[in-house]
Short mmCIF file of C-alpha atoms (C1' of nucleotides) and ligand atoms in Angstrom, two decimals:
data_model
loop_
_atom_site.label_atom_id
_atom_site.label_comp_id
_atom_site.label_asym_id
_atom_site.label_seq_id
_atom_site.Cartn_x
_atom_site.Cartn_y
_atom_site.Cartn_z
CA MET X 666 143.53 -91.12 103.13
CA LYS X 667 145.77 -91.67 100.10
CA ILE X 668 148.81 -89.65 99.16
CA GLY X 669 147.06 -87.42 96.64
CA GLN X 670 144.66 -86.16 99.24
CA VAL X 671 147.49 -85.55 101.70
CA SER X 672 149.22 -83.63 98.94
CA LYS X 673 146.20 -81.39 98.40
CA LYS X 674 145.67 -80.77 102.09
CA THR X 675 149.29 -79.85 102.75
CA ASP X 676 150.15 -78.25 99.42
CA LEU X 677 153.22 -80.49 99.20
CA SER X 678 153.84 -82.48 96.04
CA VAL X 679 153.27 -86.20 96.08
CA GLN X 680 156.95 -86.75 95.32
CA THR X 681 158.00 -84.56 98.21
CA ILE X 682 155.82 -86.53 100.62
CA ARG X 683 157.35 -89.78 99.40
CA TYR X 684 160.80 -88.20 99.67
CA TYR X 685 160.16 -87.27 103.29
CA GLU X 686 159.29 -90.90 103.90
CA THR X 687 162.63 -92.06 102.45
CA GLN X 688 164.30 -89.61 104.84
CA ASN X 689 162.36 -91.08 107.77
CA LEU X 690 160.58 -87.83 108.54
CA ILE X 691 157.14 -89.40 108.26
CA LYS X 692 155.59 -92.84 108.01
CA SER X 693 152.40 -93.95 106.33
CA ALA X 694 149.99 -95.83 108.54
CA GLY X 695 150.13 -98.77 106.14
CA ARG X 696 149.27 -99.88 102.62
CA THR X 697 146.16 -100.93 100.75
CA ASP X 698 145.87 -104.32 99.08
CA GLY X 699 147.05 -102.61 95.91
CA ASN X 700 150.15 -101.27 97.70
CA PHE X 701 148.94 -97.66 97.94
CA ARG X 702 150.09 -95.69 100.97
CA VAL X 703 147.39 -95.00 103.55
CA TYR X 704 147.63 -92.09 105.99
CA ASP X 705 145.69 -91.01 109.02
CA SER X 706 145.05 -87.36 109.80
CA LYS X 707 148.05 -87.18 112.14
CA VAL X 708 150.35 -86.95 109.11
CA ILE X 709 148.86 -83.61 108.10
CA GLU X 710 150.03 -82.06 111.34
CA GLN X 711 153.45 -83.63 110.95
CA LEU X 712 153.82 -82.29 107.44
CA GLU X 713 152.69 -78.81 108.45
CA PHE X 714 155.33 -78.89 111.17
CA ILE X 715 157.95 -79.86 108.61
CA LYS X 716 156.74 -77.09 106.30
CA HIS X 717 157.11 -74.45 109.00
CA CYS X 718 160.61 -75.66 109.77
CA ARG X 719 161.50 -75.59 106.08
CA HIS X 720 160.19 -72.02 105.85
CA LEU X 721 162.87 -71.27 108.42
CA ASP X 722 165.34 -73.05 106.15
CA LEU X 723 166.09 -75.72 108.72
CA SER X 724 167.68 -78.79 107.13
CA LEU X 725 165.79 -82.05 106.99
CA SER X 726 168.26 -83.61 109.43
CA ASP X 727 167.67 -80.74 111.88
CA ILE X 728 163.94 -81.29 111.53
CA LYS X 729 164.41 -84.98 112.14
CA ARG X 730 166.31 -84.16 115.32
CA ILE X 731 163.61 -81.76 116.49
CA ASN X 732 161.04 -84.48 115.91
CA GLU X 733 163.04 -86.90 118.00
CA LEU X 734 163.16 -84.32 120.77
CA ARG X 735 159.43 -83.78 120.53
CA ASP X 736 159.02 -87.46 121.30
CA ASN X 737 160.79 -86.90 124.65
CA PRO X 738 158.71 -84.10 126.16
CA ASN X 739 160.58 -84.39 129.47
CA ALA X 740 164.01 -83.67 128.02
CA VAL X 741 165.51 -80.21 128.41
CA CYS X 742 164.94 -78.07 125.34
CA GLU X 743 168.46 -76.68 125.21
CA GLU X 744 169.25 -78.48 122.00
CA VAL X 745 166.25 -77.01 120.20
CA ASN X 746 167.46 -73.61 121.29
CA GLU X 747 170.92 -74.29 119.94
CA LEU X 748 169.56 -75.41 116.60
CA ILE X 749 167.58 -72.21 116.20
CA ASN X 750 170.47 -70.07 117.39
CA ASP X 751 172.82 -71.72 114.89
CA GLN X 752 170.26 -71.01 112.22
CA VAL X 753 170.15 -67.34 113.22
CA LYS X 754 173.94 -67.24 112.98
CA MET X 755 173.85 -68.76 109.51
CA VAL X 756 171.24 -66.28 108.38
CA LYS X 757 173.32 -63.38 109.71
CA ILE X 758 176.39 -64.64 107.86
CA LYS X 759 174.44 -65.02 104.64
CA MET X 760 172.99 -61.53 105.01
CA LYS X 761 176.45 -60.09 105.45
CA GLU X 762 177.67 -61.88 102.33
CA LEU X 763 174.70 -60.64 100.36
CA ARG X 764 175.24 -57.04 101.47
CA HIS X 765 178.84 -57.29 100.27
CA LEU X 766 177.64 -58.81 97.00
CA LYS X 767 175.08 -56.07 96.47
CA THR X 768 177.67 -53.36 97.00
CA GLN X 769 180.00 -54.92 94.48
CA LEU X 770 177.29 -55.55 91.91
CA GLU X 771 175.94 -52.02 92.15
CA ALA X 772 179.42 -50.63 91.72
CA LEU X 773 179.62 -52.71 88.58
CA THR X 774 176.36 -51.41 87.13
CA ASP X 775 177.59 -47.88 87.82
CA SER X 776 180.69 -48.54 85.76
CA CYS X 777 178.79 -49.10 82.53
CA SER X 778 176.69 -46.68 80.54
CA ASN X 779 174.84 -49.49 78.81
CA ASN X 780 175.45 -48.71 75.16
CA GLN X 781 179.16 -49.11 75.02
CA LYS X 782 181.02 -51.73 73.08
CA VAL X 783 181.95 -54.82 75.02
CA GLY X 784 185.60 -53.93 74.51
CA ASP X 785 185.08 -50.67 76.40
CA CYS X 786 182.56 -51.88 78.98
CA GLY X 787 183.42 -50.86 82.51
CA ILE X 788 181.81 -53.96 83.93
CA ILE X 789 184.08 -56.30 82.07
CA LYS X 790 187.10 -54.14 82.86
CA SER X 791 186.24 -54.22 86.54
CA LEU X 792 185.83 -57.98 86.50
CA GLN X 793 189.29 -58.28 84.98
CA GLU X 794 191.01 -55.90 87.34
CA CYS X 795 189.27 -56.60 90.63
CA ASP X 796 191.68 -57.88 93.24
CA CYS X 797 189.36 -59.30 95.85
CA MET R 888 202.68 -75.37 83.33
CA LYS R 889 200.83 -78.38 84.71
CA ILE R 890 197.52 -78.33 86.55
CA GLY R 891 199.04 -78.45 90.06
CA GLN R 892 200.94 -75.26 89.46
CA VAL R 893 197.86 -73.56 88.03
CA SER R 894 196.02 -74.69 91.14
CA LYS R 895 198.61 -73.08 93.41
CA LYS R 896 198.69 -69.84 91.46
CA THR R 897 194.92 -69.42 91.39
CA ASP R 898 194.05 -71.02 94.71
CA LEU R 899 191.50 -73.19 92.95
CA SER R 900 191.51 -76.93 93.53
CA VAL R 901 192.77 -79.21 90.79
CA GLN R 902 189.34 -80.81 90.59
CA THR R 903 187.66 -77.44 90.18
CA ILE R 904 189.97 -76.54 87.31
CA ARG R 905 189.20 -79.82 85.58
CA TYR R 906 185.50 -79.25 86.27
CA TYR R 907 185.64 -75.84 84.60
CA GLU R 908 187.14 -77.58 81.59
CA THR R 909 184.23 -80.02 81.40
CA GLN R 910 181.90 -77.00 81.44
CA ASN R 911 183.86 -75.41 78.57
CA LEU R 912 184.92 -72.40 80.60
CA ILE R 913 188.62 -73.00 79.94
CA LYS R 914 190.81 -75.11 77.71
CA SER R 915 194.26 -76.51 78.31
CA ALA R 916 196.82 -75.62 75.64
CA GLY R 917 197.42 -79.34 75.09
CA ARG R 918 198.76 -82.50 76.67
CA THR R 919 202.16 -83.97 77.45
CA ASP R 920 203.25 -87.34 76.08
CA GLY R 921 202.01 -88.79 79.37
CA ASN R 922 198.56 -87.18 78.86
CA PHE R 923 199.03 -84.44 81.48
CA ARG R 924 197.28 -81.15 80.79
CA VAL R 925 199.60 -78.29 79.82
CA TYR R 926 198.62 -74.65 80.32
CA ASP R 927 200.08 -71.33 79.26
CA SER R 928 199.96 -68.30 81.53
CA LYS R 929 196.81 -66.99 79.82
CA VAL R 930 194.73 -69.49 81.79
CA ILE R 931 195.63 -67.80 85.08
CA GLU R 932 193.94 -64.62 83.96
CA GLN R 933 190.91 -66.57 82.73
CA LEU R 934 190.58 -68.38 86.04
CA GLU R 935 190.94 -65.17 88.03
CA PHE R 936 188.16 -63.70 85.91
CA ILE R 937 185.98 -66.70 86.69
CA LYS R 938 186.82 -66.39 90.37
CA HIS R 939 185.74 -62.76 90.48
CA CYS R 940 182.48 -63.64 88.76
CA ARG R 941 181.90 -66.48 91.23
CA HIS R 942 182.52 -64.08 94.11
CA LEU R 943 179.55 -62.21 92.69
CA ASP R 944 177.66 -65.49 92.67
CA LEU R 945 177.22 -65.47 88.92
CA SER R 946 176.38 -68.93 87.58
CA LEU R 947 178.86 -70.78 85.45
CA SER R 948 176.55 -70.45 82.44
CA ASP R 949 176.39 -66.68 82.97
CA ILE R 950 180.17 -66.61 83.14
CA LYS R 951 180.37 -68.63 79.96
CA ARG R 952 178.09 -66.10 78.27
CA ILE R 953 180.19 -63.17 79.49
CA ASN R 954 183.27 -64.90 78.12
CA GLU R 955 181.61 -65.28 74.74
CA LEU R 956 180.78 -61.60 74.78
CA ARG R 957 184.36 -60.72 75.67
CA ASP R 958 185.38 -62.47 72.49
CA ASN R 959 183.30 -59.98 70.49
CA PRO R 960 184.67 -56.66 71.70
CA ASN R 961 182.62 -54.76 69.11
CA ALA R 962 179.26 -56.03 70.29
CA VAL R 963 177.08 -53.77 72.45
CA CYS R 964 177.48 -54.52 76.13
CA GLU R 965 173.78 -54.35 76.93
CA GLU R 966 173.61 -58.05 77.70
CA VAL R 967 176.41 -57.84 80.24
CA ASN R 968 174.49 -55.09 81.91
CA GLU R 969 171.33 -57.15 82.00
CA LEU R 970 173.15 -60.10 83.54
CA ILE R 971 174.50 -57.95 86.34
CA ASN R 972 171.17 -56.22 86.86
CA ASP R 973 169.40 -59.56 87.09
CA GLN R 974 171.97 -60.61 89.64
CA VAL R 975 171.28 -57.49 91.69
CA LYS R 976 167.58 -58.31 91.57
CA MET R 977 168.25 -61.84 92.78
CA VAL R 978 170.43 -60.59 95.59
CA LYS R 979 167.72 -58.15 96.67
CA ILE R 980 165.12 -60.91 96.71
CA LYS R 981 167.36 -63.18 98.74
CA MET R 982 168.09 -60.40 101.21
CA LYS R 983 164.40 -59.79 101.68
CA GLU R 984 163.82 -63.48 102.32
CA LEU R 985 166.65 -63.58 104.80
CA ARG R 986 165.35 -60.55 106.68
CA HIS R 987 161.99 -62.29 106.99
CA LEU R 988 163.73 -65.46 108.16
CA LYS R 989 165.76 -63.60 110.74
CA THR R 990 162.66 -61.94 112.19
CA GLN R 991 160.90 -65.26 112.53
CA LEU R 992 163.89 -67.06 114.01
CA GLU R 993 164.54 -64.33 116.55
CA ALA R 994 160.89 -64.41 117.59
CA LEU R 995 161.37 -68.13 118.14
CA THR R 996 164.45 -67.73 120.33
CA ASP R 997 162.52 -65.17 122.37
CA SER R 998 159.79 -67.68 123.01
CA CYS R 999 162.05 -70.08 124.93
CA SER R 1000 163.83 -69.57 128.21
CA ASN R 1001 166.32 -72.31 127.43
CA ASN R 1002 165.90 -74.59 130.44
CA GLN R 1003 162.36 -75.66 129.92
CA LYS R 1004 161.21 -79.14 129.18
CA VAL R 1005 160.71 -79.94 125.52
CA GLY R 1006 157.02 -80.41 126.23
CA ASP R 1007 156.77 -76.79 127.40
CA CYS R 1008 159.22 -75.21 124.97
CA GLY R 1009 157.88 -72.12 123.29
CA ILE R 1010 159.90 -72.78 120.18
CA ILE R 1011 158.27 -76.10 119.54
CA LYS R 1012 154.84 -74.71 120.35
CA SER R 1013 155.37 -71.88 117.90
CA LEU R 1014 156.47 -74.29 115.20
CA GLN R 1015 153.30 -76.29 115.72
CA GLU R 1016 150.94 -73.35 115.78
CA CYS R 1017 152.44 -71.04 113.19
CA ASP R 1018 150.06 -70.40 110.31
CA CYS R 1019 152.37 -68.98 107.70
"C1'" DC Z 669 134.74 -103.45 80.22
"C1'" DT Z 670 136.93 -99.62 79.11
"C1'" DT Z 671 138.63 -95.20 80.13
"C1'" DG Z 672 140.99 -92.09 82.80
"C1'" DA Z 673 142.84 -90.72 87.11
"C1'" DC Z 674 145.72 -92.24 90.55
"C1'" DT Z 675 149.63 -94.62 92.56
"C1'" DC Z 676 153.75 -97.48 92.63
"C1'" DT Z 677 159.13 -98.06 92.13
"C1'" DA Z 678 163.28 -96.84 90.13
"C1'" DT Z 679 166.15 -93.69 88.05
"C1'" DA Z 680 168.18 -89.33 86.44
"C1'" DG Z 681 168.64 -84.44 86.71
"C1'" DT Z 682 169.54 -79.78 89.13
"C1'" DG Z 683 174.52 -76.62 90.55
"C1'" DG Z 684 179.04 -76.30 91.76
"C1'" DC Z 685 181.76 -78.42 93.37
"C1'" DT Z 686 184.35 -82.34 96.59
"C1'" DA Z 687 186.06 -86.86 97.36
"C1'" DT Z 688 187.05 -91.00 96.39
"C1'" DA Z 689 189.28 -95.46 93.59
"C1'" DG Z 690 192.42 -97.40 90.69
"C1'" DA Z 691 195.62 -96.68 87.03
"C1'" DT Z 692 199.51 -94.30 84.95
"C1'" DA Z 693 203.44 -90.73 84.87
"C1'" DT Z 694 207.01 -88.18 86.60
"C1'" DT Z 695 210.51 -86.76 89.86
"C1'" DA Z 696 213.83 -87.36 93.67
"C1'" DA Z 697 216.38 -89.88 96.78
"C1'" DA Z 698 219.04 -94.01 97.88
"C1'" DT B 1021 219.26 -98.09 88.44
"C1'" DT B 1022 215.88 -99.14 91.47
"C1'" DT B 1023 212.54 -97.49 94.39
"C1'" DA B 1024 209.61 -94.59 96.72
"C1'" DA B 1025 206.98 -90.49 96.88
"C1'" DT B 1026 204.32 -87.31 94.48
"C1'" DA B 1027 201.44 -85.75 90.68
"C1'" DT B 1028 198.26 -86.60 87.35
"C1'" DC B 1029 194.73 -89.16 84.73
"C1'" DT B 1030 189.61 -90.93 84.11
"C1'" DA B 1031 185.45 -92.32 85.95
"C1'" DT B 1032 182.26 -92.35 89.42
"C1'" DA B 1033 179.59 -91.11 93.56
"C1'" DG B 1034 178.17 -87.86 96.96
"C1'" DC B 1035 176.20 -83.39 98.70
"C1'" DC B 1036 171.11 -80.97 99.35
"C1'" DA B 1037 166.10 -80.92 98.76
"C1'" DC B 1038 163.74 -81.70 95.81
"C1'" DT B 1039 161.65 -82.34 90.60
"C1'" DA B 1040 160.70 -84.98 86.64
"C1'" DT B 1041 160.51 -88.47 84.07
"C1'" DA B 1042 159.40 -93.89 82.46
"C1'" DG B 1043 156.94 -97.88 82.71
"C1'" DA B 1044 153.91 -100.71 85.29
"C1'" DG B 1045 150.13 -101.56 88.21
"C1'" DT B 1046 145.44 -100.10 90.78
"C1'" DC B 1047 141.05 -98.28 91.21
"C1'" DA B 1048 136.52 -95.88 90.37
"C1'" DA B 1049 132.93 -94.13 87.29
"C1'" DG B 1050 130.18 -94.64 83.28
ZN1 LIG J 763 154.94 -71.45 109.11
ZN1 LIG J 764 178.97 -51.99 79.61
ZN1 LIG J 765 187.29 -60.38 92.84
ZN1 LIG J 766 162.74 -74.16 124.79
#
DNA sequence: CTTGACTCTATAGTGGCTATAGATATTAAA
DNA sequence: TTTAATATCTATAGCCACTATAGAGTCAAG
């Protein structure tokens, strides 16, 4: 299987697949005489795994670590747990920041009646005076 | 006033202030004989304005646009309003994504009892089997 | 044998900074 | 006055996870 076919099967761009290789997340099985990458079907599973992890916004280095752990099925899975828990913490922090942001932005939209002159616009006034 | 003092007053790093200059968000009033940037107190207000906008996660190009509008106090402020409304939309989208993320991550943590072997870990199994 | 689709490497760009390196300028202490 | 410490200058590279080129080579169908 060549890279274009892998791309179609996984819905990842060809560049992304090559990028994952540079980051040592995957390997091609080898090359053709013409230097084209050749893959076996195992790579599809690996890329789907990476995709799921990326959906969870795990970093590529976290994913690399999880892959290393997967290669030692007898190790204790504590570290996997920690990775996911840290990710939950990060998500909670981001959510809190976004809630704060939303409150502030909506207060701003409330302070403008849309057809004022810029010089009188409540939004711009608020941005000048805000003391956060 | 030299850049170090501006940095202290605004709590922005010297590099950040210089970066904002490269992006045409601020200008120094001039240079000393030794080529050091010189600022008047006006720049403090400008940088505070930028800081407030950044707190709202507005992009530097949005901030630049708002600054241009501030220079035309007789223009209608509709565009400012649109910028902020777009930002609210973005924040809402991101919050939705994060809520989805949090649900998935918490389901993952529930699927592992922490002291299993990697080969039996529910987290890793879920990551393999997930069909999202 | 040519055409077109595919692949290769290398490089630059994204955003908003941060962090160097190496040179010059200014200020304060000795 | 010399010297040492601090501040500033420009230019450049790095961060993250890609994306998008350019220019060259490879391969299959007609
Ligand atoms: Zn998934
Ligand atoms: Zn307004
Ligand atoms: Zn503020
Ligand atoms: Zn587990």
